[in-house]
XYZ file of C-alpha atoms in Angstrom:
143
model
C 87.940 101.892 127.884
C 84.684 103.212 127.524
C 82.354 102.101 125.024
C 80.349 104.407 123.073
C 76.419 103.746 123.193
C 75.289 103.708 119.546
C 72.186 102.118 118.572
C 73.662 100.639 115.142
C 77.453 100.138 114.456
C 78.729 102.028 111.177
C 81.886 100.959 109.465
C 83.806 103.618 107.232
C 85.534 101.663 104.418
C 88.445 103.990 103.936
C 90.243 103.501 100.048
C 88.360 100.426 99.288
C 87.785 100.045 95.392
C 84.187 100.126 94.213
C 84.091 96.217 93.717
C 85.327 95.637 97.014
C 82.757 97.778 98.638
C 79.869 96.147 96.441
C 81.031 92.659 97.580
C 80.618 93.640 101.341
C 77.487 95.063 100.594
C 76.092 92.156 99.174
C 77.183 90.153 102.160
C 76.480 92.307 104.868
C 74.003 94.620 103.716
C 74.774 98.610 102.751
C 73.331 100.061 105.608
C 76.304 98.639 107.909
C 78.692 100.666 105.960
C 79.620 104.555 105.218
C 81.624 105.279 102.348
C 81.903 109.312 102.241
C 84.264 111.268 104.517
C 81.418 113.733 104.563
C 79.650 111.093 107.031
C 82.874 109.795 109.077
C 81.522 111.483 111.955
C 78.599 108.517 112.156
C 81.046 105.726 111.933
C 81.803 103.797 114.998
C 84.335 101.701 113.154
C 87.141 102.286 110.370
C 88.860 100.001 108.223
C 91.671 101.301 105.854
C 92.412 99.351 102.607
C 96.091 100.225 102.524
C 98.622 102.777 104.082
C 98.278 105.312 101.102
C 94.579 105.763 101.967
C 95.044 105.912 105.858
C 97.811 108.354 105.465
C 95.372 110.552 103.183
C 92.981 110.114 105.801
C 95.575 111.410 108.639
C 96.432 114.362 106.398
C 93.028 115.441 106.568
C 93.461 115.216 110.554
C 90.045 112.931 110.975
C 91.119 111.831 114.294
C 91.457 115.103 115.939
C 87.902 115.897 114.893
C 84.948 114.919 116.961
C 84.094 111.509 115.913
C 82.163 108.291 117.455
C 84.956 105.655 116.342
C 85.645 103.135 118.766
C 87.509 100.717 116.689
C 90.123 101.218 113.721
C 91.606 98.578 111.749
C 94.920 99.745 110.398
C 96.641 98.705 107.261
C 99.952 96.813 107.469
C 101.427 94.244 109.886
C 103.617 96.459 112.407
C 102.793 98.945 114.916
C 105.858 101.220 115.007
C 104.013 103.803 112.657
C 100.884 103.919 115.040
C 102.469 105.000 118.479
C 101.255 108.648 117.673
C 97.610 107.417 118.087
C 98.267 106.552 121.814
C 96.812 109.352 122.858
C 93.199 108.459 121.655
C 92.282 106.345 124.563
C 88.672 105.784 123.508
C 89.766 103.916 120.145
C 90.818 100.560 119.958
C 93.462 100.177 117.254
C 94.187 96.791 115.527
C 96.382 95.873 112.395
C 96.247 93.206 109.781
C 99.031 90.976 111.424
C 96.785 87.651 111.230
C 95.393 88.841 107.809
C 98.387 89.228 105.832
C 100.850 86.906 107.612
C 101.047 84.505 104.563
C 101.507 87.238 102.042
C 104.472 88.760 104.252
C 106.059 85.156 104.387
C 105.761 84.794 100.885
C 107.448 87.937 100.193
C 110.413 87.303 102.788
C 111.099 84.036 100.620
C 110.633 85.585 97.452
C 113.167 88.196 98.525
C 115.568 85.759 100.152
C 115.480 83.534 96.895
C 116.138 86.685 94.554
C 119.124 87.482 96.628
C 120.607 84.002 96.724
C 119.651 83.151 92.973
C 121.185 86.473 91.987
C 118.118 87.318 90.197
C 118.855 91.057 90.760
C 121.827 90.628 88.771
C 119.975 89.081 86.119
C 117.495 91.817 85.880
C 120.080 94.691 85.774
C 122.493 93.276 83.722
C 120.778 91.046 81.644
C 121.326 87.325 80.300
C 124.299 88.544 78.118
C 126.675 89.424 80.900
C 129.143 86.705 82.303
C 128.949 86.201 86.037
C 129.218 83.465 88.624
C 125.434 81.822 88.654
C 126.522 79.451 91.495
C 123.372 80.075 93.701
C 123.704 80.196 97.355
C 122.119 76.984 98.933
C 119.918 77.771 101.753
C 120.115 74.205 103.430
C 121.281 74.305 106.856
C 121.101 78.300 106.788
C 119.224 80.388 109.183
C 117.464 83.736 108.356
């Protein structure tokens, strides 16, 4: 991979809410960031806050236009949706695997407990319906 010779690294913050941007500006200085799509060609890195904002950026076909990007942090923990970017040899792509790992684990356990405690039934039918409320024990079970 060849690195582009830029005197100053600039990060494009894609899809960030204003208060998140302001926190980053206070901590790292406003001059390190680009927040307008009009100036995206000056950015050397791109961080997408969420999948929706990233997909909107891709709809605009930003990557196929001339850019100075050498790194992109993609939303999410998987890579299956990003295979299509393998043609961009000069850009390093990373994801949020380490950043979101606790949240993903929490969500997995929440879903598991929702199923084993039959919370979906309670939510759909209400507490007035008769049903067997014997929870499925998780002891000695594997997921």
